[in-house]
XYZ file of C-alpha atoms in Angstrom:
429
model
C -36.795 -18.649 -64.062
C -36.609 -15.032 -62.956
C -37.888 -12.131 -64.987
C -34.305 -10.971 -65.505
C -31.945 -13.455 -67.126
C -28.604 -13.737 -65.381
C -27.025 -16.647 -67.272
C -26.895 -17.028 -71.053
C -25.745 -20.282 -72.659
C -24.230 -19.279 -75.999
C -24.127 -22.005 -78.660
C -21.576 -20.716 -81.145
C -18.019 -21.115 -82.541
C -18.918 -22.906 -85.765
C -15.460 -23.186 -87.358
C -11.808 -22.254 -86.940
C -10.725 -22.099 -90.603
C -12.223 -18.608 -90.913
C -11.235 -15.806 -88.535
C -14.630 -14.262 -89.253
C -16.311 -17.335 -87.768
C -13.830 -17.284 -84.894
C -14.820 -13.677 -84.121
C -18.530 -14.428 -83.666
C -18.262 -15.889 -80.171
C -15.865 -13.392 -78.568
C -17.837 -10.614 -80.240
C -21.090 -11.682 -78.594
C -19.330 -12.192 -75.252
C -17.840 -8.699 -75.533
C -21.255 -7.217 -76.355
C -22.643 -8.660 -73.132
C -19.617 -7.446 -71.170
C -20.213 -3.925 -72.445
C -23.988 -3.702 -72.347
C -25.021 -6.192 -69.625
C -21.961 -6.807 -67.418
C -24.080 -8.386 -64.688
C -24.908 -11.341 -66.968
C -22.747 -14.457 -67.174
C -22.273 -15.804 -70.692
C -21.263 -19.464 -70.920
C -19.796 -20.468 -74.275
C -20.834 -23.855 -75.639
C -18.688 -24.218 -78.772
C -19.216 -26.428 -81.793
C -15.559 -26.332 -82.818
C -12.604 -24.719 -81.046
C -8.918 -25.490 -81.530
C -6.261 -24.730 -78.926
C -5.271 -21.508 -80.706
C -8.782 -20.131 -80.335
C -9.151 -21.409 -76.771
C -5.926 -19.640 -75.840
C -7.238 -16.394 -77.328
C -10.472 -16.715 -75.351
C -8.599 -17.408 -72.092
C -6.423 -14.353 -72.633
C -9.241 -12.052 -73.743
C -11.891 -13.229 -71.259
C -10.139 -14.771 -68.230
C -13.421 -15.474 -66.449
C -15.281 -17.002 -69.401
C -16.718 -20.473 -68.840
C -16.363 -22.737 -71.877
C -18.258 -26.024 -71.749
C -17.816 -28.864 -74.207
C -20.197 -31.650 -75.081
C -23.032 -32.664 -77.353
C -26.701 -33.479 -77.007
C -28.087 -36.877 -77.930
C -30.853 -39.252 -77.002
C -29.374 -39.613 -73.531
C -29.052 -35.865 -73.043
C -25.807 -33.937 -72.447
C -22.664 -35.959 -73.098
C -20.598 -34.271 -70.362
C -21.290 -33.238 -66.758
C -20.089 -29.694 -67.473
C -22.643 -29.280 -70.266
C -25.396 -30.745 -68.094
C -24.567 -28.263 -65.333
C -24.501 -25.347 -67.784
C -27.893 -26.289 -69.220
C -29.339 -26.689 -65.736
C -28.165 -23.225 -64.689
C -28.885 -21.266 -67.863
C -31.805 -18.866 -68.038
C -31.730 -18.713 -71.836
C -30.166 -20.610 -74.740
C -28.773 -18.280 -77.383
C -27.863 -19.366 -80.912
C -24.892 -17.179 -81.827
C -24.174 -15.164 -84.956
C -23.707 -17.119 -88.146
C -24.667 -17.860 -91.719
C -27.790 -19.811 -90.787
C -29.800 -21.236 -87.902
C -27.560 -24.310 -87.690
C -28.413 -25.912 -84.381
C -31.768 -27.626 -84.903
C -30.899 -30.623 -82.692
C -29.924 -28.439 -79.757
C -32.924 -26.143 -80.117
C -35.349 -29.063 -80.354
C -33.826 -30.773 -77.310
C -33.936 -27.543 -75.310
C -37.587 -27.017 -76.182
C -38.577 -30.567 -75.220
C -36.488 -31.115 -72.091
C -35.756 -27.651 -70.675
C -38.577 -25.384 -71.762
C -36.838 -22.154 -70.860
C -36.470 -19.281 -73.338
C -34.236 -19.457 -76.388
C -33.417 -17.219 -79.302
C -31.106 -16.259 -82.140
C -28.556 -13.448 -81.969
C -27.345 -11.981 -85.259
C -28.168 -14.773 -87.712
C -28.682 -14.814 -91.466
C -31.439 -16.860 -93.058
C -30.851 -16.699 -96.801
C -33.460 -18.691 -98.753
C -31.795 -18.026 -102.107
C -28.008 -18.358 -101.859
C -25.629 -20.076 -102.351
C -27.204 -21.614 -105.512
C -28.380 -18.206 -106.723
C -25.955 -15.667 -108.172
C -27.308 -12.166 -107.672
C -26.594 -8.613 -106.612
C -28.082 -7.279 -103.397
C -30.875 -5.403 -105.230
C -31.743 -8.617 -107.076
C -31.778 -10.607 -103.825
C -34.063 -7.986 -102.299
C -36.543 -8.423 -105.138
C -36.365 -12.223 -104.935
C -36.994 -12.232 -101.182
C -40.073 -10.075 -101.716
C -41.395 -12.540 -104.305
C -41.082 -15.698 -102.196
C -44.417 -17.254 -101.168
C -45.112 -17.380 -97.402
C -45.005 -21.183 -97.531
C -41.374 -21.303 -98.694
C -39.601 -22.237 -95.446
C -39.988 -25.783 -94.155
C -42.540 -26.216 -91.384
C -39.993 -27.362 -88.794
C -37.772 -24.349 -89.486
C -40.706 -21.963 -89.181
C -41.799 -23.641 -85.968
C -38.379 -23.153 -84.331
C -38.372 -19.484 -85.218
C -41.995 -18.931 -84.218
C -41.442 -20.564 -80.832
C -38.311 -18.533 -80.058
C -38.374 -15.608 -77.650
C -36.207 -13.470 -79.900
C -34.757 -13.624 -83.397
C -32.263 -10.867 -84.114
C -31.366 -10.917 -87.805
C -27.941 -9.679 -88.805
C -29.348 -7.876 -91.839
C -32.736 -6.674 -93.003
C -33.048 -9.165 -95.871
C -33.229 -11.959 -93.294
C -35.729 -9.836 -91.396
C -37.795 -9.427 -94.576
C -37.550 -13.167 -95.267
C -38.874 -14.161 -91.844
C -41.610 -11.541 -91.884
C -42.621 -12.733 -95.339
C -42.814 -16.284 -93.973
C -45.283 -15.014 -91.331
C -42.971 -15.543 -88.348
C -44.813 -13.651 -85.616
C -43.977 -15.356 -82.313
C -40.583 -13.920 -81.339
C -39.221 -10.436 -80.833
C -38.135 -10.165 -84.464
C -35.741 -7.363 -85.380
C -32.469 -6.364 -87.006
C -29.595 -7.075 -84.604
C -26.064 -7.101 -86.035
C -23.391 -9.753 -86.297
C -21.616 -10.166 -82.968
C -18.282 -9.587 -84.719
C -19.008 -5.852 -84.637
C -18.380 -5.904 -80.872
C -15.020 -7.695 -81.057
C -12.361 -5.110 -80.219
C -9.448 -7.173 -78.872
C -6.088 -6.887 -80.644
C -2.682 -8.487 -80.230
C -0.499 -5.415 -80.612
C 2.706 -7.379 -79.987
C 2.028 -9.870 -82.792
C 0.959 -7.027 -85.080
C 4.198 -5.140 -84.389
C 6.210 -8.272 -85.197
C 4.447 -8.653 -88.535
C 5.017 -5.007 -89.422
C 8.702 -5.355 -88.576
C 8.977 -8.552 -90.625
C 7.516 -6.853 -93.697
C 9.135 -3.457 -93.159
C 5.776 -1.719 -92.695
C 5.015 1.403 -90.682
C 1.780 1.953 -88.724
C -0.727 3.941 -90.749
C 1.314 3.613 -93.935
C 0.131 0.396 -95.591
C -3.093 -1.236 -96.790
C -4.440 -4.782 -96.358
C -6.097 -6.804 -99.120
C -8.093 -10.003 -98.525
C -8.718 -12.476 -101.410
C -11.513 -14.996 -101.732
C -13.022 -17.580 -104.065
C -16.743 -17.481 -104.752
C -17.183 -20.609 -102.646
C -14.928 -21.763 -99.829
C -13.361 -25.104 -100.920
C -14.367 -27.020 -97.805
C -13.581 -30.456 -99.230
C -10.001 -29.340 -99.826
C -9.799 -27.544 -96.469
C -10.957 -30.563 -94.481
C -9.477 -33.258 -96.734
C -12.813 -34.897 -97.523
C -14.251 -36.395 -100.689
C -16.125 -33.628 -102.534
C -19.869 -33.895 -102.910
C -21.585 -33.201 -106.214
C -22.505 -29.741 -104.939
C -18.890 -29.070 -103.972
C -17.801 -30.181 -107.440
C -20.248 -27.667 -108.930
C -18.886 -24.916 -106.719
C -15.300 -25.798 -107.577
C -16.090 -25.474 -111.279
C -17.540 -22.008 -110.646
C -14.467 -21.050 -108.616
C -12.086 -22.105 -111.376
C -14.093 -20.262 -114.017
C -14.276 -16.985 -112.077
C -11.099 -16.765 -109.989
C -9.111 -14.704 -112.487
C -11.967 -12.281 -113.108
C -12.649 -11.748 -109.414
C -9.050 -11.448 -108.255
C -8.351 -9.023 -111.098
C -10.642 -6.560 -109.311
C -8.670 -6.984 -106.084
C -5.466 -6.580 -108.098
C -6.822 -3.326 -109.543
C -7.372 -2.087 -105.998
C -3.790 -3.027 -105.053
C -2.346 -1.361 -108.159
C -4.311 1.805 -107.436
C -3.291 1.934 -103.783
C 0.417 1.560 -104.540
C 0.311 4.041 -107.421
C -1.760 6.776 -105.755
C -0.541 6.523 -102.162
C 3.027 5.457 -102.858
C 2.668 3.067 -99.914
C 3.007 -0.739 -99.721
C 0.288 -3.376 -99.628
C 0.013 -6.647 -97.725
C -2.229 -9.525 -98.833
C -3.701 -11.429 -95.883
C -6.215 -14.260 -95.380
C -9.580 -14.313 -93.676
C -9.909 -18.032 -94.441
C -7.115 -20.589 -94.261
C -7.231 -21.559 -97.956
C -6.632 -17.946 -99.040
C -2.917 -18.211 -98.221
C -2.355 -20.629 -101.102
C -4.845 -18.767 -103.292
C -2.993 -15.478 -102.912
C 0.445 -16.942 -103.615
C -0.743 -18.890 -106.664
C -3.026 -16.344 -108.312
C -2.230 -12.742 -107.403
C 1.393 -12.246 -108.538
C 0.530 -12.845 -112.195
C -2.239 -10.230 -111.990
C 0.053 -7.457 -110.716
C 2.559 -5.387 -112.663
C 6.242 -5.972 -111.793
C 6.504 -2.454 -110.386
C 3.544 -2.969 -108.063
C 4.547 -6.493 -107.079
C 7.723 -5.098 -105.572
C 5.569 -3.141 -103.111
C 3.354 -6.104 -102.153
C 3.874 -8.607 -99.344
C 1.811 -11.815 -99.220
C 1.423 -13.390 -95.791
C 2.470 -17.043 -95.964
C 0.377 -18.372 -93.046
C -3.161 -18.412 -91.703
C -2.992 -15.853 -88.939
C -4.865 -15.714 -85.618
C -7.883 -13.442 -85.239
C -6.291 -11.130 -82.673
C -3.182 -10.633 -84.824
C -5.403 -9.790 -87.786
C -7.361 -7.185 -85.834
C -4.089 -5.810 -84.477
C -2.762 -5.296 -87.998
C -6.043 -3.925 -89.360
C -6.166 -1.442 -86.475
C -2.869 0.174 -87.546
C -3.412 0.006 -91.313
C -4.560 2.771 -93.641
C -7.159 0.725 -95.521
C -8.666 -2.772 -95.647
C -10.053 -3.966 -98.996
C -11.670 -7.363 -98.611
C -13.521 -9.924 -100.671
C -14.602 -11.473 -97.351
C -17.378 -9.970 -95.244
C -15.867 -9.946 -91.745
C -12.564 -8.148 -92.298
C -14.448 -4.918 -93.120
C -16.347 -5.346 -89.834
C -13.060 -5.641 -87.940
C -11.636 -2.620 -89.751
C -14.725 -0.511 -89.058
C -14.515 -1.407 -85.360
C -11.167 0.433 -85.291
C -12.255 3.357 -87.521
C -10.132 2.132 -90.441
C -11.324 2.888 -93.995
C -12.616 -0.247 -95.649
C -14.156 -1.542 -98.876
C -16.035 -4.820 -99.297
C -15.874 -6.465 -102.734
C -19.057 -8.515 -102.878
C -19.124 -11.571 -105.132
C -22.474 -12.568 -106.695
C -22.512 -15.888 -104.818
C -22.423 -14.161 -101.440
C -25.431 -14.441 -99.153
C -27.788 -11.737 -97.974
C -25.435 -11.037 -95.051
C -23.777 -8.440 -97.312
C -26.799 -6.203 -96.708
C -25.577 -5.510 -93.153
C -23.394 -2.575 -94.202
C -26.255 -0.707 -95.857
C -28.392 -1.434 -92.794
C -25.749 0.296 -90.682
C -25.641 3.388 -92.864
C -22.873 2.574 -95.361
C -24.240 1.163 -98.631
C -21.290 2.684 -100.496
C -18.887 0.486 -98.526
C -19.973 -2.441 -100.751
C -18.748 -2.833 -104.336
C -20.568 -5.506 -106.346
C -18.249 -7.594 -108.520
C -20.094 -6.834 -111.735
C -18.760 -5.419 -115.016
C -18.228 -2.011 -113.375
C -16.370 -3.327 -110.333
C -12.801 -2.549 -111.398
C -13.603 1.056 -112.269
C -15.645 1.473 -109.092
C -12.954 0.125 -106.788
C -10.225 2.140 -108.516
C -12.225 5.309 -107.860
C -12.958 4.309 -104.256
C -9.334 3.475 -103.444
C -8.161 6.669 -105.132
C -10.529 8.714 -102.982
C -9.348 7.053 -99.772
C -5.661 7.324 -100.672
C -6.147 11.008 -101.480
C -8.435 11.973 -98.589
C -9.179 9.228 -96.046
C -11.269 11.382 -93.689
C -14.704 10.572 -95.217
C -13.958 6.829 -95.150
C -12.756 7.064 -91.542
C -16.020 8.809 -90.657
C -17.969 6.102 -92.493
C -16.276 3.358 -90.478
C -16.940 5.224 -87.232
C -20.593 5.574 -88.231
C -20.933 1.863 -88.984
C -19.380 0.900 -85.639
C -21.514 3.388 -83.706
C -24.724 2.236 -85.378
C -23.785 -1.393 -84.715
C -23.199 -0.548 -81.045
C -26.658 1.010 -80.784
C -28.263 -2.095 -82.239
C -26.172 -4.502 -80.175
C -26.937 -2.629 -76.963
C -30.661 -2.850 -77.624
C -30.483 -6.534 -78.591
C -28.464 -7.474 -75.497
C -30.817 -5.585 -73.205
C -33.860 -7.158 -74.841
C -32.405 -10.624 -74.398
C -31.530 -10.014 -70.760
C -34.849 -8.426 -69.861
C -36.774 -11.380 -71.230
C -39.257 -9.195 -73.034
C -39.328 -7.251 -76.301
C -37.550 -3.935 -76.167
C -38.067 -1.648 -79.127
C -34.953 -1.859 -81.226
C -34.101 1.322 -83.122
C -35.245 1.440 -86.728
C -32.709 0.412 -89.382
C -30.540 3.330 -90.446
C -32.025 5.322 -93.296
C -29.546 5.700 -96.147
C -31.733 7.008 -98.928
C -30.704 4.032 -101.066
C -33.002 1.288 -102.261
């Protein structure tokens, strides 16, 4: 093991039914290409379909992707065994939690080389808890230091680095007395993903009769992703509970998105297109949104009838006027391309929503509370009337994310703590 790490084994690619999840891996790879081009990143995916593999081959022709699992007998494939043997560091990629306990434990026992976490959320409160971000902040502060399980704390404490994708995760781990790793705020890898499929985007615009820079995108969501329905499995009791919450709140929540669509069409005079971040949102949009829109507005709205690829989505976002999303990653993709964006945060969302405030844009987030419709109407009106401040906000978010990602990549490669810049001061609690 040299003092400078030349090969990073990236354990990532958690799911393909969410283009936000799909973006994590290529985002981290792109961050290393930009900020440490001398380092080889080997992707070890959990789940990749051919569509995503094709995108990776096209975007990163030289990227090594190794498949396989770890069990009692070690790596299940020769390619994984070779990748583990040659890697200087194991990196857990960006995601909603520290998923890979089996892999981390095996690495610690059998390899013994450094490992760490790059842009992860550790939310001790959600999804069971419904709360606003200020409420989650207070709850995190009130958790006792013994809250996390001992094995979870041990994995974090033994890591070389833990870069949290928002400061509420950072506060959680500090409150749990995690002191071993280089512990800091380091953003979601999706912020670095800048690849677009301009050809596919142009086809979609032609299909819908849209002009670049003269339409807005709107992304619907349920409070909980219906994974049992997505994967065709028998629902658990917890999934039944979540489904009941979804059914009770879907009209209320989508009415706020509908208010944003109505406002955009009325104020700008331009069309809207409803698009999915998750696969189930195609059916959701077609079944629920038309009845929430006036006939006049509905005539100016297109609803995409398929689950689109990540690079087509970023291609369309990059030539839109505005992206209003109930999902967290579409605003990241929009900000990457300096497109005005608004994130409608549902009360079941995790602490990951804090990332926008951490990057200097707390006003990008609209909580879906009793004031949400009025707030989003005002925000969309402002952007439709004068988009320049929202463009500047997106540029600021992307630039601040780049600063953090650069520091995190360099710290990982150097194999020693490098002082990450302080979280952006916003003046907001």
